[in-house]
């Protein structure tokens, strides 16, 4: 693939975003310098075995930046960063920001194929990784990637160093003055979710990202007393910036990095660190809701639980406040830019029933007929297009893909089907292509999922199409039951039928499973569900079918 590294906003748009005060010409390195002055002794980050003040974080980032420069890493170089939720993540990325090198934000769950893709696409000069995580040897994987991708010259490892790698701890050097990078230039490459193929690289600038971070912190009412729990992998756009660790630092608060998102780990940290806000995906929210009923841990400090990354159904949304004694905030965002939040003072029907409204008045949203790009009538469902002060105009080196992923006038095609309410709030209805074509009869996966989730025994449902000789496709519903319940496929099909729907809406197959395969950030992976059923590899022991 080829094309420009970064597609800048047209000059008239850039001028407008500057004039409005959205883009302020500050880099992330300069931000950390300012934070270290304002909040020197406050705790910036807590990880396993680490508790660093703002002054310490700043010092570490300076020392690492110096070490990276000595190693030969230069402004504009790309560096794949694959770290789990450890405190070191922050000094590493701020060091790269200060050098002007671009982190490429890999997630711990990515493996050789993805890492090779990132390193190749970005022509990365280095990989920063961990020795091992979740019993997987990341350093060995990084060495395999370096063998396959010629541009990779350095492997920097947190933890036990191995032959041919550099110990992250030994990289630090005396701080030196480095020229501040161009704030309108690229700060890092974020990743798309990769729902249709390998993740694409998303160039984000200091100016645009800092705007979204600053506004996110304000919308979420973060203060120096806020304590944010990063339960999801911190390099993902959501825990990184919505408001995530960067929004928390921006506010002078404390970031607590959870090594895993399970309720036990998270609840212990909430109690121990007096966490005030956390952000999770719906499957984790559902697990926390169930666990909260049994926990003896004190979750009383938790003020806000954010749920986003995938649709939080009305049933789950309604359970969160009562179970966790906190406010729910829905977050609908994308690494490409646009982020929507329900506001903390929104009425309950909007908080429970929508995915929020955009950060910025300068976020332009269009809801269109996916076939013609014509605007649908207000309140009707259509495909969401967006452009604005923190939404990219093109992926990194993907000229051909950019021609279809963006409209000629620069709107990003989100691929999401939404309805926009008069208040400006957005309700996500599904994905543009998430329908099953059952012999010409189109079944919206989301609709069938909603019917299934209305059943009291159903915790979660995911409906996918399965190739079929006669119909082209048939529908297959995967169902995760609530703890202790054992709904049968026949009962669930009857339940959907009795809700008075067209016969083709009743799923052809129902499989009751223990859990869904997940994407690296923990969203239900329909791609893997489709692949599994196509290969007929659904583990028979843990699934029941009729
Ligand atoms: P990614 O490509 O990983 O950045 O994922 C962004 C996509 O995740 C969006 O385009 C949506 O399809 C989905 N998404 C994120 N948040 C929500 C949400 N709150 N409700 C529904 N879908 C969401
Ligand atoms: O799913 C996402 O990518 C996402 C969700 C919520 C995101 O990027 C974000 C908030 O910023």
XYZ file of C-alpha atoms and ligand atoms in Angstrom:
580
model
C 0.000 0.000 0.000
C 1.165 3.513 -0.677
C 0.088 7.097 -0.304
C 0.917 10.004 1.972
C 1.852 9.440 5.617
C -0.719 12.020 6.627
C -3.511 13.841 4.811
C -3.647 17.305 6.372
C -6.866 19.257 6.800
C -7.454 21.769 4.001
C -5.951 25.171 5.007
C -9.363 26.848 5.425
C -10.427 24.170 7.942
C -7.132 24.307 9.802
C -7.419 28.093 10.040
C -10.946 27.781 11.399
C -9.989 25.201 14.033
C -7.101 27.423 15.155
C -9.237 30.546 15.250
C -11.824 28.704 17.349
C -9.105 27.852 19.877
C -9.369 24.104 19.256
C -5.822 23.765 17.996
C -3.469 25.590 20.297
C -0.032 24.730 19.019
C 0.965 22.677 22.072
C 2.754 19.334 21.826
C 2.288 16.437 24.234
C 5.853 16.906 25.441
C 5.175 20.550 26.276
C 1.945 19.512 27.990
C 3.824 17.142 30.299
C 6.353 19.867 31.120
C 3.491 22.185 32.105
C 1.775 19.446 34.142
C 4.985 18.652 36.010
C 5.193 22.306 37.015
C 1.557 22.566 38.063
C 1.219 19.225 39.875
C 4.825 18.191 40.655
C 4.134 16.131 43.783
C 0.719 14.748 42.921
C 0.522 11.110 41.865
C 0.362 10.832 38.089
C 0.415 7.072 37.599
C 0.007 3.899 39.627
C 0.955 0.523 38.195
C 2.138 -2.779 39.628
C 5.204 -1.805 41.672
C 5.135 1.830 40.539
C 3.665 5.026 41.953
C 5.103 8.060 40.219
C 4.468 11.740 40.772
C 4.141 14.162 37.883
C 7.721 15.317 38.476
C 8.952 11.708 38.332
C 6.977 10.896 35.204
C 8.372 14.021 33.542
C 11.925 13.153 34.584
C 11.613 9.593 33.290
C 10.222 10.788 29.975
C 13.115 13.255 29.604
C 15.710 10.574 30.393
C 14.191 8.057 28.017
C 13.932 10.657 25.247
C 17.617 11.333 25.686
C 18.401 7.606 25.553
C 16.323 7.168 22.401
C 18.171 10.000 20.683
C 21.510 8.473 21.664
C 20.332 5.203 20.141
C 19.716 7.035 16.872
C 15.949 7.416 17.000
C 15.035 10.672 15.242
C 12.043 12.951 14.794
C 9.638 11.394 12.306
C 10.859 7.815 12.941
C 8.160 5.262 13.756
C 8.381 2.962 16.790
C 5.951 0.116 17.433
C 4.984 0.147 21.121
C 3.458 -3.051 22.476
C 3.159 -2.746 26.231
C 0.566 -4.105 28.636
C -0.977 -1.875 31.325
C 2.235 -0.960 33.107
C 3.292 2.454 34.413
C 6.254 2.497 31.990
C 3.823 2.940 29.113
C 3.512 6.647 29.929
C 7.203 7.645 30.081
C 7.840 5.611 26.925
C 5.176 7.354 24.856
C 5.959 10.811 26.242
C 9.651 10.204 25.489
C 8.736 9.366 21.891
C 6.504 12.456 21.721
C 9.423 14.599 22.910
C 11.791 13.104 20.349
C 9.111 13.620 17.701
C 9.172 9.896 16.865
C 5.743 8.384 16.287
C 4.566 5.555 18.548
C 2.495 2.950 16.695
C 0.042 1.776 19.325
C -0.073 -2.018 19.156
C -2.184 -3.887 21.724
C -0.879 -6.771 23.866
C -3.183 -9.213 22.067
C -1.640 -8.519 18.644
C 0.535 -11.297 17.264
C 3.128 -11.757 14.487
C 0.802 -11.053 11.554
C -0.418 -7.755 12.944
C 2.960 -6.628 14.258
C 4.668 -7.360 10.945
C 1.903 -5.415 9.229
C 2.358 -2.408 11.551
C 6.150 -2.473 11.300
C 6.035 -2.774 7.504
C 3.356 -0.160 6.943
C 5.064 2.288 9.254
C 8.652 1.281 8.290
C 9.304 1.208 12.016
C 12.894 1.570 13.242
C 12.265 0.017 16.654
C 9.867 -2.037 18.750
C 9.281 -1.359 22.434
C 7.810 -4.390 24.148
C 7.729 -6.428 27.347
C 9.583 -9.663 28.069
C 6.425 -11.661 28.698
C 2.789 -10.999 29.399
C -0.033 -13.445 30.057
C 2.479 -16.280 29.608
C 3.370 -15.096 26.095
C 6.949 -14.314 25.086
C 6.648 -10.853 23.533
C 10.394 -10.324 23.251
C 10.718 -13.444 21.103
C 7.866 -12.234 18.904
C 9.543 -8.836 18.507
C 12.727 -10.602 17.397
C 10.775 -12.571 14.780
C 9.210 -9.343 13.531
C 12.637 -7.661 13.338
C 13.890 -10.633 11.291
C 11.086 -10.139 8.806
C 10.994 -6.347 8.606
C 14.311 -4.838 7.521
C 13.635 -1.338 8.859
C 13.467 -2.565 12.487
C 16.901 -1.951 14.030
C 16.216 -1.989 17.774
C 14.167 -4.104 20.149
C 13.697 -2.432 23.505
C 12.378 -4.688 26.242
C 10.796 -3.954 29.596
C 11.745 -6.766 31.985
C 14.371 -9.445 31.565
C 16.612 -8.481 28.620
C 17.522 -11.179 26.101
C 20.198 -11.507 23.434
C 19.855 -8.867 20.733
C 17.546 -6.649 22.769
C 17.991 -3.440 24.738
C 16.903 -3.185 28.362
C 14.400 -0.349 28.699
C 15.728 0.395 32.192
C 19.222 0.927 30.813
C 18.161 3.212 28.005
C 17.777 6.283 30.245
C 20.397 9.055 29.852
C 20.970 12.518 31.300
C 18.106 14.710 30.119
C 18.974 16.998 27.236
C 17.191 19.851 25.553
C 15.403 18.623 22.418
C 13.673 20.793 19.840
C 9.890 20.730 20.329
C 8.236 18.952 17.358
C 5.722 20.704 15.101
C 2.361 20.599 16.939
C 0.462 20.411 13.651
C 2.494 17.351 12.675
C 1.759 13.714 13.407
C 2.252 12.682 17.045
C 1.535 8.951 16.693
C -0.201 6.272 14.662
C -3.324 4.871 16.287
C -4.988 1.699 14.972
C -8.416 1.118 13.535
C -10.317 -1.814 15.010
C -9.673 -3.874 11.921
C -13.196 -5.238 11.689
C -12.758 -6.056 8.000
C -9.073 -6.868 7.717
C -5.791 -5.937 9.287
C -5.947 -2.711 11.316
C -5.180 0.482 9.448
C -2.800 3.118 10.736
C -4.354 6.379 11.813
C -2.132 9.473 11.919
C -3.136 11.834 14.736
C -1.506 15.219 15.295
C -0.593 16.877 18.606
C -3.043 19.694 17.855
C -6.050 17.570 16.995
C -5.599 14.906 19.651
C -4.892 17.354 22.448
C -8.124 19.127 21.588
C -10.128 15.908 21.999
C -8.258 15.043 25.206
C -8.781 18.497 26.748
C -12.490 18.546 25.900
C -12.964 14.953 27.057
C -11.479 15.813 30.452
C -13.844 18.779 30.702
C -16.933 16.830 29.622
C -16.108 14.077 32.138
C -15.503 16.747 34.815
C -12.042 15.496 35.701
C -10.118 17.401 38.379
C -6.812 16.837 40.216
C -8.844 14.658 42.602
C -9.994 12.319 39.844
C -8.642 8.781 39.828
C -9.093 6.993 36.489
C -8.886 3.219 36.249
C -7.543 2.018 32.894
C -9.073 -1.453 32.777
C -8.847 -1.858 28.997
C -5.472 -2.051 27.212
C -4.213 1.486 27.642
C -2.868 1.965 24.109
C -6.399 1.674 22.695
C -7.892 5.019 21.752
C -10.708 4.796 24.300
C -8.670 4.279 27.531
C -5.940 6.490 26.063
C -8.051 9.555 25.389
C -11.762 9.327 26.161
C -10.842 10.804 28.634
C -8.549 7.919 29.538
C -5.054 8.331 30.870
C -4.220 11.391 28.788
C -7.397 13.211 29.838
C -6.672 12.342 33.457
C -3.121 13.672 33.237
C -4.424 16.785 31.506
C -6.612 17.389 34.573
C -3.783 16.666 37.044
C -5.486 13.481 38.260
C -4.172 9.972 38.914
C -4.099 7.111 36.380
C -4.350 3.599 37.796
C -3.381 0.863 35.347
C -5.191 -2.436 35.868
C -3.250 -5.420 34.510
C -6.533 -7.137 33.612
C -10.139 -5.948 33.322
C -11.791 -8.733 35.346
C -14.060 -7.650 38.191
C -11.827 -9.038 40.917
C -8.727 -7.163 39.766
C -10.659 -3.982 38.998
C -12.675 -3.955 42.229
C -9.548 -4.391 44.370
C -7.940 -1.417 42.640
C -11.106 0.667 42.934
C -11.124 0.065 46.677
C -7.374 0.471 47.228
C -6.893 3.588 45.069
C -10.306 5.208 45.609
C -10.979 5.175 41.870
C -13.575 7.735 40.743
C -14.016 6.850 37.060
C -13.420 3.809 34.871
C -14.098 2.962 31.237
C -15.021 -0.489 29.923
C -16.629 -2.290 26.968
C -20.126 -3.799 27.378
C -19.071 -7.424 28.030
C -16.878 -6.239 30.908
C -19.593 -3.931 32.234
C -21.925 -6.949 32.281
C -19.368 -8.998 34.210
C -18.854 -6.169 36.732
C -22.614 -5.830 37.212
C -22.862 -9.520 38.048
C -19.820 -9.475 40.321
C -20.962 -6.336 42.172
C -23.856 -8.287 43.673
C -21.410 -10.594 45.483
C -18.442 -8.364 46.241
C -17.402 -7.348 49.735
C -15.022 -4.726 48.362
C -15.872 -1.061 48.808
C -16.696 0.482 45.445
C -18.109 3.622 47.035
C -15.534 5.973 45.467
C -16.677 5.130 41.927
C -18.663 8.052 40.537
C -18.811 7.242 36.827
C -18.632 4.038 34.819
C -18.152 4.687 31.137
C -19.371 2.049 28.725
C -18.398 2.198 25.072
C -16.555 0.581 22.203
C -19.646 -1.397 21.252
C -23.357 -0.870 21.774
C -24.494 -0.991 25.367
C -27.991 -2.389 25.164
C -30.817 -0.771 27.118
C -31.068 -3.773 29.470
C -27.423 -3.606 30.485
C -27.489 0.203 30.642
C -30.362 0.053 33.122
C -28.547 -2.395 35.403
C -25.299 -0.427 35.785
C -26.344 2.410 38.104
C -28.268 0.246 40.571
C -25.567 -2.462 40.669
C -22.482 -0.249 40.960
C -24.051 2.789 42.658
C -22.506 5.160 40.154
C -23.507 7.171 37.110
C -23.379 5.594 33.660
C -21.744 7.449 30.808
C -22.031 6.046 27.305
C -19.122 6.672 24.952
C -19.265 6.137 21.205
C -15.943 6.835 19.618
C -13.448 5.736 17.022
C -9.687 5.931 16.714
C -10.215 7.882 13.483
C -11.570 10.760 15.555
C -15.189 11.544 16.439
C -16.120 10.786 20.053
C -19.609 11.131 21.558
C -20.458 11.177 25.249
C -23.691 11.235 27.155
C -23.255 14.224 29.452
C -23.242 13.763 33.207
C -26.303 16.010 33.522
C -28.268 14.462 30.648
C -31.745 13.134 31.496
C -31.923 9.391 32.212
C -33.628 8.483 28.932
C -30.710 9.905 26.939
C -28.076 8.323 29.185
C -29.727 4.907 28.996
C -30.941 5.017 25.413
C -28.307 6.867 23.382
C -24.578 6.717 22.779
C -24.118 10.416 23.461
C -23.466 13.535 21.447
C -20.247 14.788 19.869
C -17.458 16.489 21.791
C -17.416 19.555 19.576
C -19.885 21.925 17.983
C -17.500 21.792 15.035
C -17.988 18.033 14.646
C -20.045 17.756 11.471
C -22.295 14.687 11.378
C -24.332 13.563 8.392
C -26.754 10.633 8.436
C -27.150 9.345 4.889
C -28.604 6.624 2.719
C -25.611 4.282 2.348
C -26.429 3.670 -1.320
C -26.673 7.295 -2.451
C -25.021 9.438 0.250
C -28.214 11.552 0.314
C -29.219 12.846 3.750
C -32.075 10.886 5.330
C -34.969 12.708 6.985
C -34.279 13.912 10.558
C -34.665 11.057 13.043
C -34.387 8.365 10.362
C -31.706 5.670 10.399
C -28.768 5.981 8.044
C -25.011 5.681 7.682
C -22.957 8.112 9.742
C -20.447 10.358 7.981
C -18.321 12.780 9.968
C -15.615 15.391 9.682
C -14.246 17.818 12.222
C -11.330 19.235 14.190
C -10.043 15.860 15.429
C -11.239 13.441 12.741
C -8.601 12.326 10.251
C -8.792 13.096 6.534
C -6.916 9.952 5.509
C -5.201 6.806 6.794
C -1.420 6.419 6.755
C -0.157 5.290 3.324
C -3.484 3.986 2.098
C -4.343 6.112 -0.936
C -6.578 3.492 -2.547
C -8.539 2.741 0.620
C -8.869 6.448 1.397
C -10.815 6.974 -1.816
C -13.670 4.836 -0.465
C -13.248 5.431 3.273
C -13.769 9.196 2.846
C -16.164 11.233 0.730
C -14.644 13.612 -1.830
C -15.329 16.497 0.558
C -13.479 14.837 3.410
C -16.151 13.132 5.512
C -15.041 9.869 7.126
C -17.415 6.975 6.457
C -17.764 5.488 9.919
C -19.653 2.393 8.700
C -22.053 2.840 11.602
C -25.826 2.924 11.203
C -27.265 5.585 13.467
C -30.274 7.699 14.268
C -29.804 11.278 15.384
C -32.252 12.717 17.908
C -33.345 16.323 18.051
C -31.048 16.860 21.045
C -28.095 15.936 18.838
C -27.630 12.618 20.614
C -26.756 9.643 18.487
C -28.255 6.203 18.771
C -26.101 3.506 17.202
C -28.356 1.009 15.461
C -25.781 -1.305 13.900
C -23.118 -1.523 11.237
C -23.836 -0.652 7.607
C -22.911 -4.141 6.474
C -24.073 -6.047 9.535
C -27.044 -7.696 7.950
C -27.759 -11.212 6.873
C -29.039 -11.683 3.364
C -31.345 -14.641 3.740
C -32.321 -15.448 0.172
C -32.953 -11.766 -0.491
C -34.629 -11.128 2.821
C -32.433 -8.745 4.772
C -32.173 -9.417 8.473
C -30.545 -6.769 10.652
C -28.262 -8.583 13.107
C -28.853 -5.910 15.739
C -32.631 -6.398 15.629
C -32.382 -10.129 16.279
C -29.815 -9.517 19.033
C -32.182 -7.100 20.758
C -35.012 -9.649 20.705
C -32.754 -12.299 22.207
C -31.415 -9.968 24.866
C -34.920 -9.206 26.024
C -35.022 -12.798 27.351
C -34.273 -12.787 31.096
C -31.786 -15.659 30.781
C -29.726 -13.991 28.069
C -26.690 -11.936 29.021
C -25.429 -11.242 25.520
C -26.232 -12.187 21.932
C -24.396 -11.908 18.615
C -26.000 -12.786 15.303
C -23.930 -13.549 12.208
C -24.577 -14.872 8.713
C -23.487 -18.376 7.778
C -22.997 -19.404 4.143
C -25.910 -21.547 2.959
C -26.292 -23.476 -0.259
C -29.932 -22.555 -0.841
C -30.402 -19.157 0.750
C -26.933 -17.731 0.250
C -26.845 -16.998 3.966
C -28.639 -18.154 7.055
C -28.608 -16.574 10.464
C -26.803 -18.014 13.432
C -27.287 -16.570 16.901
C -24.645 -17.026 19.553
C -25.980 -16.556 23.051
C -24.200 -16.183 26.393
C -26.624 -16.970 29.246
C -26.692 -15.100 32.564
C -24.854 -16.941 35.323
C -26.677 -20.094 36.357
C -29.312 -19.939 33.572
C -29.583 -22.623 30.917
C -31.884 -21.415 28.161
C -32.289 -23.927 25.346
C -32.009 -23.008 21.671
C -35.586 -24.146 21.040
C -36.889 -21.955 23.827
C -34.958 -18.937 22.552
C -36.197 -19.372 18.997
C -39.751 -19.667 20.291
C -39.233 -16.553 22.401
C -38.166 -14.511 19.363
C -41.036 -15.913 17.266
C -43.569 -15.030 19.967
C -42.427 -11.427 19.957
C -44.359 -11.206 16.718
C -41.590 -10.897 14.152
C -41.275 -12.034 10.544
C -40.339 -15.700 10.296
C -37.020 -14.830 8.650
C -36.089 -12.818 11.747
C -36.125 -15.936 13.934
C -32.529 -17.166 13.958
C -32.005 -20.342 11.948
C -29.509 -21.640 14.457
C -28.930 -20.815 18.081
C -25.711 -21.727 19.847
C -25.441 -21.258 23.584
C -21.790 -20.584 24.464
C -19.829 -19.639 27.578
C -18.279 -16.514 26.082
C -17.700 -14.773 22.770
C -14.332 -14.446 21.092
C -13.066 -10.907 21.641
C -11.092 -8.337 19.685
C -7.834 -7.148 21.267
C -9.717 -4.524 23.278
C -12.474 -6.885 24.368
C -15.297 -6.177 21.941
C -17.234 -9.166 20.621
C -15.478 -10.243 17.441
C -18.119 -11.057 14.840
C -15.336 -11.745 12.398
C -14.134 -14.607 14.570
C -17.659 -15.856 15.184
C -18.256 -15.993 11.431
C -14.941 -17.697 10.844
C -15.625 -20.198 13.615
C -18.995 -21.240 12.316
C -17.805 -21.340 8.724
C -15.051 -23.702 9.815
C -17.583 -25.458 12.066
C -15.062 -25.085 14.812
C -17.476 -23.983 17.483
C -16.241 -25.907 20.520
C -18.851 -28.612 20.862
C -18.218 -29.148 24.567
C -19.226 -25.651 25.517
C -22.012 -25.098 23.017
C -25.513 -26.476 22.707
C -27.420 -26.337 19.533
C -30.699 -27.198 17.952
P -12.278 1.248 16.216
O -12.222 1.050 14.731
O -11.648 0.175 17.005
O -11.775 2.599 16.587
O -13.784 1.138 16.594
C -14.689 2.177 16.356
C -16.044 1.592 16.141
O -16.494 0.939 17.337
C -17.120 2.594 15.847
O -17.130 2.992 14.498
C -18.353 1.790 16.215
O -18.674 0.861 15.217
C -17.900 1.005 17.424
N -18.300 1.683 18.668
C -17.520 2.395 19.504
N -18.239 2.817 20.572
C -19.510 2.384 20.393
C -20.722 2.503 21.138
N -20.779 3.159 22.305
N -21.841 1.935 20.624
C -21.800 1.267 19.459
N -20.689 1.111 18.718
C -19.546 1.661 19.172
O -14.265 1.786 20.007
C -13.512 2.757 19.935
O -12.591 2.844 19.121
C -13.724 3.874 20.917
C -14.742 3.809 21.843
C -14.926 4.846 22.750
C -12.878 4.974 20.884
O -11.874 5.042 19.971
C -13.070 6.020 21.797
C -14.096 5.947 22.737
O -12.234 7.084 21.747
